[in-house]
XYZ file of C-alpha atoms in Angstrom:
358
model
C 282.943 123.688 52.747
C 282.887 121.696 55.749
C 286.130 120.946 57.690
C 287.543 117.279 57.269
C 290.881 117.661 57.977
C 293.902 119.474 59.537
C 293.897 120.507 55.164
C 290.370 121.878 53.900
C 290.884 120.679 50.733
C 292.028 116.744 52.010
C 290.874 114.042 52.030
C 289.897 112.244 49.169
C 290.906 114.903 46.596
C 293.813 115.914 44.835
C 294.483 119.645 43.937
C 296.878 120.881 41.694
C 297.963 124.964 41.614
C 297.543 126.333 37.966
C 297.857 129.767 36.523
C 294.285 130.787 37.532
C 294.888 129.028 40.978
C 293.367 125.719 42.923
C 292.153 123.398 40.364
C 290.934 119.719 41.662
C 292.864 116.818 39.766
C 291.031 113.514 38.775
C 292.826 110.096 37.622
C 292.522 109.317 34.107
C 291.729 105.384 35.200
C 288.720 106.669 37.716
C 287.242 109.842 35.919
C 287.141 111.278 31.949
C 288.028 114.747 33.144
C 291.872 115.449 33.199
C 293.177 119.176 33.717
C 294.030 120.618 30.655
C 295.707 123.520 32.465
C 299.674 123.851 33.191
C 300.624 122.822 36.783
C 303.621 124.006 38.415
C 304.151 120.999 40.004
C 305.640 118.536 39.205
C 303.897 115.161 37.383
C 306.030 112.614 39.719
C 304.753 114.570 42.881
C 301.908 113.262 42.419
C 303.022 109.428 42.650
C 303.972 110.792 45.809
C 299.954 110.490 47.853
C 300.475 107.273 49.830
C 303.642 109.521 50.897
C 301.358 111.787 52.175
C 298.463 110.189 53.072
C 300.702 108.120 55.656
C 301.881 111.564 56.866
C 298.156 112.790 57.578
C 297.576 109.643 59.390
C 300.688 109.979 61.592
C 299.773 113.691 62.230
C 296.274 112.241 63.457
C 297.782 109.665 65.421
C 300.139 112.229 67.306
C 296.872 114.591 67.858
C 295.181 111.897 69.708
C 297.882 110.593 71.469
C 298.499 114.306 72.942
C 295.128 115.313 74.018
C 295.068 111.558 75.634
C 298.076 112.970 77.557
C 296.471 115.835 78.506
C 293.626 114.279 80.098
C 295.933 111.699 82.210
C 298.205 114.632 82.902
C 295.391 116.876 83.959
C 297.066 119.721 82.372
C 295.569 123.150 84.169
C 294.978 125.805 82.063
C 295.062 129.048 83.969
C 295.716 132.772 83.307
C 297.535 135.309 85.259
C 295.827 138.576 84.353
C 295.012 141.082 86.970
C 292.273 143.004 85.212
C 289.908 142.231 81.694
C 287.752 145.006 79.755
C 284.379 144.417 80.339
C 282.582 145.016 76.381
C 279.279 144.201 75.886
C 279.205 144.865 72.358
C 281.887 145.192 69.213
C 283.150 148.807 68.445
C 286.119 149.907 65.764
C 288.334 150.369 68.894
C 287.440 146.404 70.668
C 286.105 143.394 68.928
C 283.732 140.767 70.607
C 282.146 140.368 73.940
C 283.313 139.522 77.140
C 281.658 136.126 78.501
C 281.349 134.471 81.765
C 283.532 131.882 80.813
C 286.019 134.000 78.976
C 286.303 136.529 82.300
C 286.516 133.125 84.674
C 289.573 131.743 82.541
C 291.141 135.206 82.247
C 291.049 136.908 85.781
C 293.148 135.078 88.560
C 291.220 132.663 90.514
C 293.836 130.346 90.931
C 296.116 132.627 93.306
C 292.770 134.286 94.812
C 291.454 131.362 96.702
C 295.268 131.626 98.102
C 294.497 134.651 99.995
C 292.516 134.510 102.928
C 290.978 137.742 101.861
C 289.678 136.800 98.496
C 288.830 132.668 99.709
C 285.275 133.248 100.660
C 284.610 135.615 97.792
C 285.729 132.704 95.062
C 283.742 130.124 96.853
C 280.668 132.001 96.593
C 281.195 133.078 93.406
C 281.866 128.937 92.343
C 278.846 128.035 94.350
C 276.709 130.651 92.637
C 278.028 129.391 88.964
C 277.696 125.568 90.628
C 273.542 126.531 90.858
C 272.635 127.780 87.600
C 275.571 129.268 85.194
C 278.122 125.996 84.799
C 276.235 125.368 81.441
C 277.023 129.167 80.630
C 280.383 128.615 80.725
C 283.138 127.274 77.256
C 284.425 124.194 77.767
C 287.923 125.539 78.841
C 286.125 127.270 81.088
C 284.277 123.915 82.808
C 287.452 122.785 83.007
C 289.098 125.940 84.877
C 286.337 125.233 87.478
C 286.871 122.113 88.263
C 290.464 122.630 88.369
C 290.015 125.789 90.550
C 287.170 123.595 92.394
C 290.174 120.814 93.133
C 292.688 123.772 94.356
C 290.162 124.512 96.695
C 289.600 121.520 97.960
C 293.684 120.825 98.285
C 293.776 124.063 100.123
C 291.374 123.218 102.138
C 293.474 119.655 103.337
C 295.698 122.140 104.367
C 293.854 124.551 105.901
C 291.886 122.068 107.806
C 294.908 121.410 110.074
C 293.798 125.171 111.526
C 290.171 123.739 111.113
C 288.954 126.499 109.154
C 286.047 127.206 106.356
C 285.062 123.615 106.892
C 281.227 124.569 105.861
C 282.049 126.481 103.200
C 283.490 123.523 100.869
C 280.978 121.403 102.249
C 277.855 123.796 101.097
C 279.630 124.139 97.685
C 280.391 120.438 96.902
C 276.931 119.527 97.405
C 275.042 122.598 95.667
C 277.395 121.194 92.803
C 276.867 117.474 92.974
C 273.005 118.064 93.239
C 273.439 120.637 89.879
C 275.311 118.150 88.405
C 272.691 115.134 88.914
C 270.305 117.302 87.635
C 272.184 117.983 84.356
C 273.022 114.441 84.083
C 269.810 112.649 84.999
C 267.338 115.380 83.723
C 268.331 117.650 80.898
C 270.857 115.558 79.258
C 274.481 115.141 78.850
C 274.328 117.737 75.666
C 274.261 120.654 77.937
C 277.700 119.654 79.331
C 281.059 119.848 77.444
C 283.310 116.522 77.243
C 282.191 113.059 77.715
C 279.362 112.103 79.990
C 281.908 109.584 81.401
C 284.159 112.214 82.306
C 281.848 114.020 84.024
C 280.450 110.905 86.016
C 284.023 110.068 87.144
C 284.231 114.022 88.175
C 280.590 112.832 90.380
C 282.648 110.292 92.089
C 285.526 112.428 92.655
C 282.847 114.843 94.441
C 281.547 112.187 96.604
C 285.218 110.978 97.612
C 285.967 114.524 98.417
C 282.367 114.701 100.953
C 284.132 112.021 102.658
C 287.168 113.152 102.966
C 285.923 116.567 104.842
C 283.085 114.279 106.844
C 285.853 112.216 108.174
C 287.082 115.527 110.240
C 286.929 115.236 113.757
C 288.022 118.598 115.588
C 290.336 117.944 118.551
C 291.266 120.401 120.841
C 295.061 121.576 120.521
C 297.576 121.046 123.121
C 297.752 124.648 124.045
C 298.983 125.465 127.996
C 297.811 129.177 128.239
C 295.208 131.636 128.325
C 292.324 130.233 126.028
C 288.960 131.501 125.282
C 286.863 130.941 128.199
C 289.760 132.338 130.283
C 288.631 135.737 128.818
C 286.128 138.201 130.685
C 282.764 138.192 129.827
C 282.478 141.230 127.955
C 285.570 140.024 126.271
C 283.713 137.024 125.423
C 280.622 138.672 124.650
C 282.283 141.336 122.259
C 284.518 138.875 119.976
C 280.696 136.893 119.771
C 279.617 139.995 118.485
C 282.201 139.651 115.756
C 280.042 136.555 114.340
C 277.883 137.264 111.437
C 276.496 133.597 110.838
C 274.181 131.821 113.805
C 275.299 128.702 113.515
C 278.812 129.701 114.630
C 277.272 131.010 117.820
C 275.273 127.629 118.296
C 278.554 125.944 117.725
C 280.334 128.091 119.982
C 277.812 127.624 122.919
C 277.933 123.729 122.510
C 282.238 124.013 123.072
C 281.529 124.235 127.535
C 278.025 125.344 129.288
C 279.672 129.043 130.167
C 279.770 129.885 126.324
C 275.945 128.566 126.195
C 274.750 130.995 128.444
C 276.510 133.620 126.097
C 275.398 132.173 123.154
C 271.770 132.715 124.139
C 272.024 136.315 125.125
C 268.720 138.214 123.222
C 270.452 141.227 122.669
C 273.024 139.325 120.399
C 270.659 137.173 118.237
C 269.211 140.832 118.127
C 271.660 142.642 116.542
C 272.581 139.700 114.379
C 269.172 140.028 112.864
C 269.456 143.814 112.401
C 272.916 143.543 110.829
C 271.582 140.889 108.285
C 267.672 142.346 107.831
C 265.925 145.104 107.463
C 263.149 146.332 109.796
C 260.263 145.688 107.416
C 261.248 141.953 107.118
C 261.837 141.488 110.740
C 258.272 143.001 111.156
C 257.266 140.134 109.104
C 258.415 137.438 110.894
C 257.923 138.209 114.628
C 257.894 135.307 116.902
C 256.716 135.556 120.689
C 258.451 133.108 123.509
C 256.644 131.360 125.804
C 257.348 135.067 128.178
C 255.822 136.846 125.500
C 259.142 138.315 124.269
C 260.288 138.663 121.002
C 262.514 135.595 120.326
C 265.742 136.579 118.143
C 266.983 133.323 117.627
C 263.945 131.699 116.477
C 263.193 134.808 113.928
C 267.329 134.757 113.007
C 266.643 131.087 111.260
C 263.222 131.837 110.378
C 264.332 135.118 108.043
C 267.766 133.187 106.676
C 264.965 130.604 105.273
C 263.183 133.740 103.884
C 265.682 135.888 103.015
C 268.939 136.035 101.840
C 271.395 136.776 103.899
C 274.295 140.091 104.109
C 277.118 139.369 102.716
C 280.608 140.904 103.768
C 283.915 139.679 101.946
C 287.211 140.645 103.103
C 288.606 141.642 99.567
C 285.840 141.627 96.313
C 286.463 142.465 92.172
C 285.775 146.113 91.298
C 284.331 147.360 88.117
C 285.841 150.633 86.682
C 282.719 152.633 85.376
C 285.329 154.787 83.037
C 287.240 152.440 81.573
C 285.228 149.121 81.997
C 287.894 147.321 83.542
C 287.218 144.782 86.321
C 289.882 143.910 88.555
C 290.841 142.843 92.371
C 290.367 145.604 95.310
C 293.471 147.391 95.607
C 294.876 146.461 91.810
C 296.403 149.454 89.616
C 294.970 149.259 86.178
C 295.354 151.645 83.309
C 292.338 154.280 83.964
C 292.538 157.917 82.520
C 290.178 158.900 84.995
C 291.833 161.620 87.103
C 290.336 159.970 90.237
C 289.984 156.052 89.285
C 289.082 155.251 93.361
C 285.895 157.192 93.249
C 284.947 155.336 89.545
C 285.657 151.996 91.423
C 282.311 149.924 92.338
C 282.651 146.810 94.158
C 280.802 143.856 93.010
C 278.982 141.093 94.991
C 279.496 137.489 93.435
C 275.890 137.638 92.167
C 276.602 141.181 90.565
C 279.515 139.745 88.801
C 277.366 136.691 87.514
C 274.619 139.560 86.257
C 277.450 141.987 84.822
C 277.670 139.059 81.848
C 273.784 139.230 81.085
C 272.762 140.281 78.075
């Protein structure tokens, strides 16, 4: 029977509980058929349905006047769990599978993107759902990202008076807008939960939010001391070293003409191809200068446009292959494993997308 009502058997219908149970009751002014059975309830109760019609209708009323709340209120809906079980399938022990969307609400994004350790991790992994899983995911769960999506961007007001991971929110609000046009303009609203007014106003929000981070200008802090270019060269040249994405060093040699020099050095574009490439692919994509030397810099840009790139995260979720439990790095969970570290395996943000495959 399909559902009508907060009461599967209202509205429109009257049913009355006899000896052999449920029994629908008709008028005697709109239908020939009257029970013949004995009701336990009583015959003025039923003089009683405007009494409870108007009840159902206030009940109704109250239901949308609540979840209209909830949408002014932008009520966020989070969990606090450190770990999940990972199930793929039902068993007499565990019932159901473990979604995308169910493992997004449940595991604690909210607090990660607090940590510096974890902040680059959950961007990649939003910018990675942004691309091609945000139709994957429940509709609490589109919510949870845009909610976690707004934290982000609120941490990042904050964190931009240190001027940091500027880029980062930058690259994901735009692989998101240009996923969500898509969706919008090309496959149709019916692939995305909610209203398809809600999620143009959540376009606009995206575009105010581009602004807001284009509208940063960096200025140099009043600092009297030792600064960066006070530093020996091999100082200098070492914490360059440190880098592990080019367009930091180009951005570091345009800050005074002494970093430029640096910034140019072949044996660093070198190394920063090695760390990111392997030799076959570098093979590939050999470019000669003008001195008929191998130039690192050009081939660095030319193999990110090829190839993805290495990535290294500070702190990244583990998978337990004992017990199937997926947690932070560093988070006790119950394991009966006598040795849970060496069952541990961390996962890459694109691993954790592919661990909900089936």
């Amino acid at each position: 029977m399909p559902f009508l009502g907060q009461d599967w058997r209202s509205p429109g219908q009257n049913w009355v509980k006899t000896a052999d149970g449920w029994t629908r009751f008709l008028d005697e002014k709109n239908s020939s058929y009257v029970s013949d059975r004995h009701s336990y309830c009583k015959k003025e109760d039923y003089n009683k349905e405007n009494l409870f019609n108007s009840v159902n209708y206030d009940v109704a009323a109250k239901k949308r006047k609540k979840d209209l709340l909830n949408n002014k209120t932008k009520i966020q809906y989070f969990h606090q769990e450190k770990w999940i079980y990972v199930h793929k399938g039902s068993t007499k022990e565990r019932h159901g599978y473990c979604t995308l969307g169910e493992a997004f609400n449940r595991l604690d994004f909210s607090n990660a993107i607090l940590d510096s350790r974890r902040f680059n991790y959950v961007v990649r992994l939003l910018e990675l759902i942004a691309k091609s899983q945000l139709t994957s995911l429940s509709g609490i769960a589109q919510k949870n990202f845009m909610n976690i999506l707004e934290k982000v961007v609120q941490k990042a007001s904050k964190v931009l008076e240190d001027q940091q991971n500027i880029r980062l929110i930058r690259e994901l609000l735009q692989t998101l807008y240009t996923s969500l046009c898509t969706l919008v303009q090309s496959v149709g609203k019916s692939v995305l939960v909610g209203n398809i007014n809600m999620w143009v106003h959540r376009m606009e929000t995206i575009l105010h939010w581009q602004q807001q981070l284009n509208s940063i200008q960096i200025t140099r802090p009043a600092f009297k001391g030792m600064t960066f270019t006070d530093l020996p060269l091999c100082l200098q040249l070492n914490i360059m070293q440190r880098l592990t994405d080019g367009r930091d060093l180009v951005s570091l040699g345009q800050v005074a003409p002494e970093l430029h020099v640096l910034s140019e050095d072949r044996l660093l574009w070198k190394k920063l191809c090695q760390y990111h490439f392997t030799d076959r692919q570098i093979r590939k994509r050999v470019i000669l200068s003008e001195k008929g030397l191998l130039d690192w810099k050009k081939m660095y840009f030319k193999l990110v446009r090829c190839y993805p790139r290495k990535e290294q995260y500070g702190d990244t979720l583990q998978l337990c292959r004992h017990c199937h439990i997926l947690s932070w790095k560093g988070t006790d969970h119950p394991c009966t494993a006598n040795n849970p570290e060496s069952c541990s395996t961390s996962l890459s943000p694109q691993d954790f997308i592919n661990l909900f495959r089936f």
